[in-house]
Amino acid sequence: MLVGMVLIIAGALVQTKLSSYFIFFGSQFNGAAIFLIVIGVIIFVVAFFGCLGAYTENHCMLMAFSVLLGIVFILEVAAAIAAFVFNRKLKDLVRQGMLDSIPKYDDDTEAQQVWNKTQTTLKCCGSSNYTDWQKSARYAATSSVPSSCCKDQTVPDCGTNLSGHPDTIYEHGCADTVIDWSIGNVGIIGGVAAGVAFIQIIGIVLACCLGFAIRKDYSPI
């Protein structure tokens, strides 16, 4: 049950931490967080089933618990492989996702909020650099960038009429920082999954041993 609670909490934390950046990642990360929560709930229910079987010394319930836990383990292994493959594509995915979201900034409130928060928090501008904002019709027309790119946002029109070598804005892009941050979170998910999988193997072995012991004790002489 404790393992299930850990997965539910881990999934909720990932969902909360990444919710502000889903516009960059698409649905992939959202699905990973939901998967952790669902697996956590399943393990919690299955663990209750196993505890009940151990308490009542029911051989069938313990065997069913082992089989269900084994199925969950297989799902986790499949998810870990998918996460590894996805992690290799993460850099291109984030860069392209950020570039694709820039044109949406003109009339999409969510895109505006995400980009403004990202650039202000990470002290960066655009995906690769500040020139990415030329993909926005609004800013391309005036050779400017959002005020969230400015080093000092209290300066009026700090992101407008940029030319040459601008020193009022952050010139480096946000993609590398977001990618590093994302890889760190994928690593957390992988670490939690590996720890849970190890505990599950022990649980399956112990449940089988207990089940066979109960069956032996209650077998007719």
PDB file of C-alpha atoms in Angstrom:
ATOM      1  CA  MET A   1       0.000   0.000   0.000  1.00  0.00           C
ATOM      2  CA  LEU A   2       2.871   2.337   0.858  1.00  0.00           C
ATOM      3  CA  VAL A   3       4.386   1.797  -2.596  1.00  0.00           C
ATOM      4  CA  GLY A   4       1.055   2.684  -4.177  1.00  0.00           C
ATOM      5  CA  MET A   5       0.863   5.882  -2.151  1.00  0.00           C
ATOM      6  CA  VAL A   6       4.429   6.794  -3.190  1.00  0.00           C
ATOM      7  CA  LEU A   7       3.520   6.412  -6.874  1.00  0.00           C
ATOM      8  CA  ILE A   8       0.325   8.434  -6.482  1.00  0.00           C
ATOM      9  CA  ILE A   9       2.231  11.245  -4.757  1.00  0.00           C
ATOM     10  CA  ALA A  10       5.060  11.113  -7.329  1.00  0.00           C
ATOM     11  CA  GLY A  11       2.563  11.267 -10.190  1.00  0.00           C
ATOM     12  CA  ALA A  12       0.724  14.184  -8.601  1.00  0.00           C
ATOM     13  CA  LEU A  13       3.989  16.081  -8.077  1.00  0.00           C
ATOM     14  CA  VAL A  14       5.056  15.528 -11.684  1.00  0.00           C
ATOM     15  CA  GLN A  15       1.622  16.613 -12.885  1.00  0.00           C
ATOM     16  CA  THR A  16       1.815  19.772 -10.782  1.00  0.00           C
ATOM     17  CA  LYS A  17       5.406  20.679 -11.687  1.00  0.00           C
ATOM     18  CA  LEU A  18       4.961  20.111 -15.426  1.00  0.00           C
ATOM     19  CA  SER A  19       1.438  21.486 -15.814  1.00  0.00           C
ATOM     20  CA  SER A  20       2.816  24.933 -16.657  1.00  0.00           C
ATOM     21  CA  TYR A  21       4.902  23.552 -19.522  1.00  0.00           C
ATOM     22  CA  PHE A  22       2.547  21.072 -21.215  1.00  0.00           C
ATOM     23  CA  ILE A  23       2.180  23.490 -24.122  1.00  0.00           C
ATOM     24  CA  PHE A  24       5.854  22.773 -24.933  1.00  0.00           C
ATOM     25  CA  PHE A  25       5.670  18.981 -24.503  1.00  0.00           C
ATOM     26  CA  GLY A  26       2.233  18.107 -25.832  1.00  0.00           C
ATOM     27  CA  SER A  27       0.383  15.242 -24.148  1.00  0.00           C
ATOM     28  CA  GLN A  28       3.384  12.933 -23.613  1.00  0.00           C
ATOM     29  CA  PHE A  29       4.385  14.190 -20.182  1.00  0.00           C
ATOM     30  CA  ASN A  30       0.786  14.549 -19.091  1.00  0.00           C
ATOM     31  CA  GLY A  31       0.260  10.885 -19.957  1.00  0.00           C
ATOM     32  CA  ALA A  32       3.351   9.860 -17.966  1.00  0.00           C
ATOM     33  CA  ALA A  33       2.107  11.610 -14.823  1.00  0.00           C
ATOM     34  CA  ILE A  34      -1.374  10.111 -15.170  1.00  0.00           C
ATOM     35  CA  PHE A  35       0.173   6.672 -15.744  1.00  0.00           C
ATOM     36  CA  LEU A  36       2.068   6.920 -12.447  1.00  0.00           C
ATOM     37  CA  ILE A  37      -1.109   7.879 -10.592  1.00  0.00           C
ATOM     38  CA  VAL A  38      -3.133   5.057 -12.185  1.00  0.00           C
ATOM     39  CA  ILE A  39      -0.440   2.464 -11.435  1.00  0.00           C
ATOM     40  CA  GLY A  40      -0.259   3.781  -7.860  1.00  0.00           C
ATOM     41  CA  VAL A  41      -4.012   3.355  -7.404  1.00  0.00           C
ATOM     42  CA  ILE A  42      -3.884  -0.178  -8.880  1.00  0.00           C
ATOM     43  CA  ILE A  43      -0.995  -1.185  -6.608  1.00  0.00           C
ATOM     44  CA  PHE A  44      -2.827   0.277  -3.602  1.00  0.00           C
ATOM     45  CA  VAL A  45      -5.922  -1.835  -4.368  1.00  0.00           C
ATOM     46  CA  VAL A  46      -3.898  -4.963  -5.177  1.00  0.00           C
ATOM     47  CA  ALA A  47      -1.861  -4.536  -1.981  1.00  0.00           C
ATOM     48  CA  PHE A  48      -5.069  -4.384   0.060  1.00  0.00           C
ATOM     49  CA  PHE A  49      -6.140  -7.588  -1.678  1.00  0.00           C
ATOM     50  CA  GLY A  50      -2.801  -9.203  -0.735  1.00  0.00           C
ATOM     51  CA  CYS A  51      -2.990  -8.054   2.884  1.00  0.00           C
ATOM     52  CA  LEU A  52      -6.476  -9.501   3.162  1.00  0.00           C
ATOM     53  CA  GLY A  53      -5.264 -12.783   1.694  1.00  0.00           C
ATOM     54  CA  ALA A  54      -2.340 -12.956   4.139  1.00  0.00           C
ATOM     55  CA  TYR A  55      -4.573 -12.093   7.111  1.00  0.00           C
ATOM     56  CA  THR A  56      -7.168 -14.746   6.217  1.00  0.00           C
ATOM     57  CA  GLU A  57      -4.431 -17.162   5.084  1.00  0.00           C
ATOM     58  CA  ASN A  58      -6.245 -17.602   1.765  1.00  0.00           C
ATOM     59  CA  HIS A  59      -4.015 -19.345  -0.768  1.00  0.00           C
ATOM     60  CA  CYS A  60      -6.082 -18.329  -3.811  1.00  0.00           C
ATOM     61  CA  MET A  61      -6.096 -14.641  -2.844  1.00  0.00           C
ATOM     62  CA  LEU A  62      -2.332 -14.654  -2.344  1.00  0.00           C
ATOM     63  CA  MET A  63      -1.746 -16.302  -5.720  1.00  0.00           C
ATOM     64  CA  ALA A  64      -4.095 -13.823  -7.373  1.00  0.00           C
ATOM     65  CA  PHE A  65      -2.178 -11.028  -5.642  1.00  0.00           C
ATOM     66  CA  SER A  66       1.112 -12.341  -7.041  1.00  0.00           C
ATOM     67  CA  VAL A  67      -0.292 -12.608 -10.582  1.00  0.00           C
ATOM     68  CA  LEU A  68      -1.777  -9.092 -10.487  1.00  0.00           C
ATOM     69  CA  LEU A  69       1.450  -7.679  -9.090  1.00  0.00           C
ATOM     70  CA  GLY A  70       3.351  -9.457 -11.861  1.00  0.00           C
ATOM     71  CA  ILE A  71       1.095  -7.875 -14.503  1.00  0.00           C
ATOM     72  CA  VAL A  72       1.675  -4.427 -12.990  1.00  0.00           C
ATOM     73  CA  PHE A  73       5.418  -5.116 -12.998  1.00  0.00           C
ATOM     74  CA  ILE A  74       5.311  -5.937 -16.739  1.00  0.00           C
ATOM     75  CA  LEU A  75       3.413  -2.690 -17.392  1.00  0.00           C
ATOM     76  CA  GLU A  76       6.048  -0.747 -15.470  1.00  0.00           C
ATOM     77  CA  VAL A  77       8.881  -2.350 -17.441  1.00  0.00           C
ATOM     78  CA  ALA A  78       7.108  -1.463 -20.698  1.00  0.00           C
ATOM     79  CA  ALA A  79       6.600   2.100 -19.458  1.00  0.00           C
ATOM     80  CA  ALA A  80      10.281   2.358 -18.446  1.00  0.00           C
ATOM     81  CA  ILE A  81      11.380   1.291 -21.944  1.00  0.00           C
ATOM     82  CA  ALA A  82       8.997   3.809 -23.497  1.00  0.00           C
ATOM     83  CA  ALA A  83      10.326   6.521 -21.167  1.00  0.00           C
ATOM     84  CA  PHE A  84      13.923   5.698 -22.176  1.00  0.00           C
ATOM     85  CA  VAL A  85      13.062   5.991 -25.873  1.00  0.00           C
ATOM     86  CA  PHE A  86      11.101   9.179 -25.233  1.00  0.00           C
ATOM     87  CA  ASN A  87      13.989  10.667 -23.257  1.00  0.00           C
ATOM     88  CA  ARG A  88      16.264  10.335 -26.294  1.00  0.00           C
ATOM     89  CA  LYS A  89      13.786  12.361 -28.347  1.00  0.00           C
ATOM     90  CA  LEU A  90      13.160  14.907 -25.606  1.00  0.00           C
ATOM     91  CA  LYS A  91      15.523  17.603 -26.896  1.00  0.00           C
ATOM     92  CA  ASP A  92      13.996  17.755 -30.363  1.00  0.00           C
ATOM     93  CA  LEU A  93      10.501  17.508 -28.922  1.00  0.00           C
ATOM     94  CA  VAL A  94      10.976  20.448 -26.555  1.00  0.00           C
ATOM     95  CA  ARG A  95      12.718  22.664 -29.125  1.00  0.00           C
ATOM     96  CA  GLN A  96      10.043  22.032 -31.739  1.00  0.00           C
ATOM     97  CA  GLY A  97       7.246  22.400 -29.205  1.00  0.00           C
ATOM     98  CA  MET A  98       8.574  25.768 -28.077  1.00  0.00           C
ATOM     99  CA  LEU A  99       8.991  27.002 -31.649  1.00  0.00           C
ATOM    100  CA  ASP A 100       5.477  25.857 -32.578  1.00  0.00           C
ATOM    101  CA  SER A 101       3.986  27.673 -29.586  1.00  0.00           C
ATOM    102  CA  ILE A 102       5.541  31.068 -30.428  1.00  0.00           C
ATOM    103  CA  PRO A 103       3.031  31.967 -33.185  1.00  0.00           C
ATOM    104  CA  LYS A 104       0.232  31.081 -30.742  1.00  0.00           C
ATOM    105  CA  TYR A 105       1.478  33.812 -28.391  1.00  0.00           C
ATOM    106  CA  ASP A 106      -0.289  36.480 -30.466  1.00  0.00           C
ATOM    107  CA  ASP A 107      -3.815  35.420 -29.522  1.00  0.00           C
ATOM    108  CA  ASP A 108      -3.579  32.489 -27.087  1.00  0.00           C
ATOM    109  CA  THR A 109      -3.799  33.457 -23.401  1.00  0.00           C
ATOM    110  CA  GLU A 110      -2.343  30.129 -22.227  1.00  0.00           C
ATOM    111  CA  ALA A 111       0.672  30.480 -24.520  1.00  0.00           C
ATOM    112  CA  GLN A 112       1.238  34.020 -23.258  1.00  0.00           C
ATOM    113  CA  GLN A 113       1.108  32.932 -19.616  1.00  0.00           C
ATOM    114  CA  VAL A 114       3.435  29.970 -20.132  1.00  0.00           C
ATOM    115  CA  TRP A 115       6.007  31.927 -22.146  1.00  0.00           C
ATOM    116  CA  ASN A 116       5.962  34.930 -19.817  1.00  0.00           C
ATOM    117  CA  LYS A 117       6.414  32.717 -16.762  1.00  0.00           C
ATOM    118  CA  THR A 118       9.156  30.662 -18.430  1.00  0.00           C
ATOM    119  CA  GLN A 119      11.170  33.646 -19.676  1.00  0.00           C
ATOM    120  CA  THR A 120      10.819  35.604 -16.442  1.00  0.00           C
ATOM    121  CA  THR A 121      11.679  32.636 -14.211  1.00  0.00           C
ATOM    122  CA  LEU A 122      14.523  31.190 -16.291  1.00  0.00           C
ATOM    123  CA  LYS A 123      15.823  34.586 -17.480  1.00  0.00           C
ATOM    124  CA  CYS A 124      15.842  33.629 -21.136  1.00  0.00           C
ATOM    125  CA  CYS A 125      14.182  34.592 -24.410  1.00  0.00           C
ATOM    126  CA  GLY A 126      12.754  32.405 -27.159  1.00  0.00           C
ATOM    127  CA  SER A 127      13.611  28.778 -27.814  1.00  0.00           C
ATOM    128  CA  SER A 128      17.204  28.928 -29.123  1.00  0.00           C
ATOM    129  CA  ASN A 129      17.571  32.718 -28.745  1.00  0.00           C
ATOM    130  CA  TYR A 130      15.601  35.954 -28.890  1.00  0.00           C
ATOM    131  CA  THR A 131      15.383  35.923 -32.706  1.00  0.00           C
ATOM    132  CA  ASP A 132      12.854  33.071 -32.489  1.00  0.00           C
ATOM    133  CA  TRP A 133      10.234  35.714 -31.738  1.00  0.00           C
ATOM    134  CA  GLN A 134      10.388  36.709 -35.386  1.00  0.00           C
ATOM    135  CA  LYS A 135       8.095  33.690 -35.887  1.00  0.00           C
ATOM    136  CA  SER A 136       5.390  35.729 -34.171  1.00  0.00           C
ATOM    137  CA  ALA A 137       3.531  38.028 -36.555  1.00  0.00           C
ATOM    138  CA  ARG A 138       3.094  40.633 -33.808  1.00  0.00           C
ATOM    139  CA  TYR A 139       6.777  40.869 -32.908  1.00  0.00           C
ATOM    140  CA  ALA A 140       8.201  40.284 -36.391  1.00  0.00           C
ATOM    141  CA  ALA A 141       6.439  43.404 -37.635  1.00  0.00           C
ATOM    142  CA  THR A 142       8.202  45.591 -35.046  1.00  0.00           C
ATOM    143  CA  SER A 143      11.465  43.635 -34.547  1.00  0.00           C
ATOM    144  CA  SER A 144      10.613  43.275 -30.887  1.00  0.00           C
ATOM    145  CA  VAL A 145      10.133  40.624 -28.188  1.00  0.00           C
ATOM    146  CA  PRO A 146       7.762  40.214 -25.229  1.00  0.00           C
ATOM    147  CA  SER A 147       8.557  42.290 -22.167  1.00  0.00           C
ATOM    148  CA  SER A 148       9.161  39.040 -20.247  1.00  0.00           C
ATOM    149  CA  CYS A 149      12.448  38.807 -22.196  1.00  0.00           C
ATOM    150  CA  CYS A 150      13.663  42.039 -20.598  1.00  0.00           C
ATOM    151  CA  LYS A 151      16.300  42.058 -17.905  1.00  0.00           C
ATOM    152  CA  ASP A 152      14.419  44.922 -16.267  1.00  0.00           C
ATOM    153  CA  GLN A 153      10.729  44.735 -17.077  1.00  0.00           C
ATOM    154  CA  THR A 154      10.043  48.071 -15.386  1.00  0.00           C
ATOM    155  CA  VAL A 155      11.812  49.891 -18.251  1.00  0.00           C
ATOM    156  CA  PRO A 156       9.179  51.122 -20.746  1.00  0.00           C
ATOM    157  CA  ASP A 157       9.319  49.465 -24.197  1.00  0.00           C
ATOM    158  CA  CYS A 158      12.408  47.487 -23.173  1.00  0.00           C
ATOM    159  CA  GLY A 159      11.722  44.800 -25.775  1.00  0.00           C
ATOM    160  CA  THR A 160      10.866  46.994 -28.739  1.00  0.00           C
ATOM    161  CA  ASN A 161      12.828  48.111 -31.796  1.00  0.00           C
ATOM    162  CA  LEU A 162      15.725  45.745 -31.215  1.00  0.00           C
ATOM    163  CA  SER A 163      18.680  46.002 -33.560  1.00  0.00           C
ATOM    164  CA  GLY A 164      22.332  45.050 -33.575  1.00  0.00           C
ATOM    165  CA  HIS A 165      23.374  43.634 -30.220  1.00  0.00           C
ATOM    166  CA  PRO A 166      20.530  44.220 -27.733  1.00  0.00           C
ATOM    167  CA  ASP A 167      21.600  44.565 -24.122  1.00  0.00           C
ATOM    168  CA  THR A 168      18.206  45.178 -22.526  1.00  0.00           C
ATOM    169  CA  ILE A 169      16.976  41.594 -23.005  1.00  0.00           C
ATOM    170  CA  TYR A 170      18.099  38.029 -22.355  1.00  0.00           C
ATOM    171  CA  GLU A 171      19.636  36.836 -25.617  1.00  0.00           C
ATOM    172  CA  HIS A 172      20.035  33.121 -24.867  1.00  0.00           C
ATOM    173  CA  GLY A 173      17.086  30.776 -25.389  1.00  0.00           C
ATOM    174  CA  CYS A 174      15.023  28.827 -22.881  1.00  0.00           C
ATOM    175  CA  ALA A 175      15.148  25.413 -24.583  1.00  0.00           C
ATOM    176  CA  ASP A 176      18.384  24.122 -23.022  1.00  0.00           C
ATOM    177  CA  THR A 177      17.284  25.035 -19.496  1.00  0.00           C
ATOM    178  CA  VAL A 178      13.819  23.521 -19.981  1.00  0.00           C
ATOM    179  CA  ILE A 179      15.367  20.365 -21.465  1.00  0.00           C
ATOM    180  CA  ASP A 180      17.776  19.936 -18.536  1.00  0.00           C
ATOM    181  CA  TRP A 181      14.923  20.492 -16.105  1.00  0.00           C
ATOM    182  CA  SER A 182      12.724  17.981 -17.957  1.00  0.00           C
ATOM    183  CA  ILE A 183      15.441  15.325 -18.079  1.00  0.00           C
ATOM    184  CA  GLY A 184      15.839  15.716 -14.322  1.00  0.00           C
ATOM    185  CA  ASN A 185      12.130  15.027 -13.825  1.00  0.00           C
ATOM    186  CA  VAL A 186      12.249  12.028 -16.179  1.00  0.00           C
ATOM    187  CA  GLY A 187      15.142  10.754 -14.057  1.00  0.00           C
ATOM    188  CA  ILE A 188      13.018  11.084 -10.924  1.00  0.00           C
ATOM    189  CA  ILE A 189      10.212   9.119 -12.566  1.00  0.00           C
ATOM    190  CA  GLY A 190      12.682   6.438 -13.648  1.00  0.00           C
ATOM    191  CA  GLY A 191      14.232   6.203 -10.182  1.00  0.00           C
ATOM    192  CA  VAL A 192      10.861   5.858  -8.489  1.00  0.00           C
ATOM    193  CA  ALA A 193       9.769   3.220 -11.014  1.00  0.00           C
ATOM    194  CA  ALA A 194      12.995   1.215 -10.532  1.00  0.00           C
ATOM    195  CA  GLY A 195      12.623   1.282  -6.743  1.00  0.00           C
ATOM    196  CA  VAL A 196       8.981   0.250  -6.960  1.00  0.00           C
ATOM    197  CA  ALA A 197       9.771  -2.569  -9.400  1.00  0.00           C
ATOM    198  CA  PHE A 198      12.422  -3.968  -7.039  1.00  0.00           C
ATOM    199  CA  ILE A 199       9.999  -3.905  -4.110  1.00  0.00           C
ATOM    200  CA  GLN A 200       7.333  -5.574  -6.261  1.00  0.00           C
ATOM    201  CA  ILE A 201       9.663  -8.472  -7.134  1.00  0.00           C
ATOM    202  CA  ILE A 202      10.268  -9.061  -3.425  1.00  0.00           C
ATOM    203  CA  GLY A 203       6.523  -8.837  -2.792  1.00  0.00           C
ATOM    204  CA  ILE A 204       5.745 -11.393  -5.500  1.00  0.00           C
ATOM    205  CA  VAL A 205       8.320 -13.848  -4.154  1.00  0.00           C
ATOM    206  CA  LEU A 206       7.167 -13.503  -0.544  1.00  0.00           C
ATOM    207  CA  ALA A 207       3.492 -13.800  -1.495  1.00  0.00           C
ATOM    208  CA  CYS A 208       4.177 -16.980  -3.474  1.00  0.00           C
ATOM    209  CA  CYS A 209       6.203 -18.463  -0.611  1.00  0.00           C
ATOM    210  CA  LEU A 210       3.468 -17.643   1.898  1.00  0.00           C
ATOM    211  CA  GLY A 211       0.779 -19.008  -0.411  1.00  0.00           C
ATOM    212  CA  PHE A 212       2.579 -22.311  -0.909  1.00  0.00           C
ATOM    213  CA  ALA A 213       3.249 -22.567   2.836  1.00  0.00           C
ATOM    214  CA  ILE A 214      -0.448 -22.034   3.602  1.00  0.00           C
ATOM    215  CA  ARG A 215      -1.455 -24.578   0.975  1.00  0.00           C
ATOM    216  CA  LYS A 216       0.985 -27.106   2.423  1.00  0.00           C
ATOM    217  CA  ASP A 217      -0.285 -26.572   5.970  1.00  0.00           C
ATOM    218  CA  TYR A 218      -3.899 -27.031   4.925  1.00  0.00           C
ATOM    219  CA  SER A 219      -3.339 -29.935   2.511  1.00  0.00           C
ATOM    220  CA  PRO A 220      -4.961 -33.210   3.613  1.00  0.00           C
ATOM    221  CA  ILE A 221      -2.680 -35.778   5.184  1.00  0.00           C
TER     222      ILE A 221
END
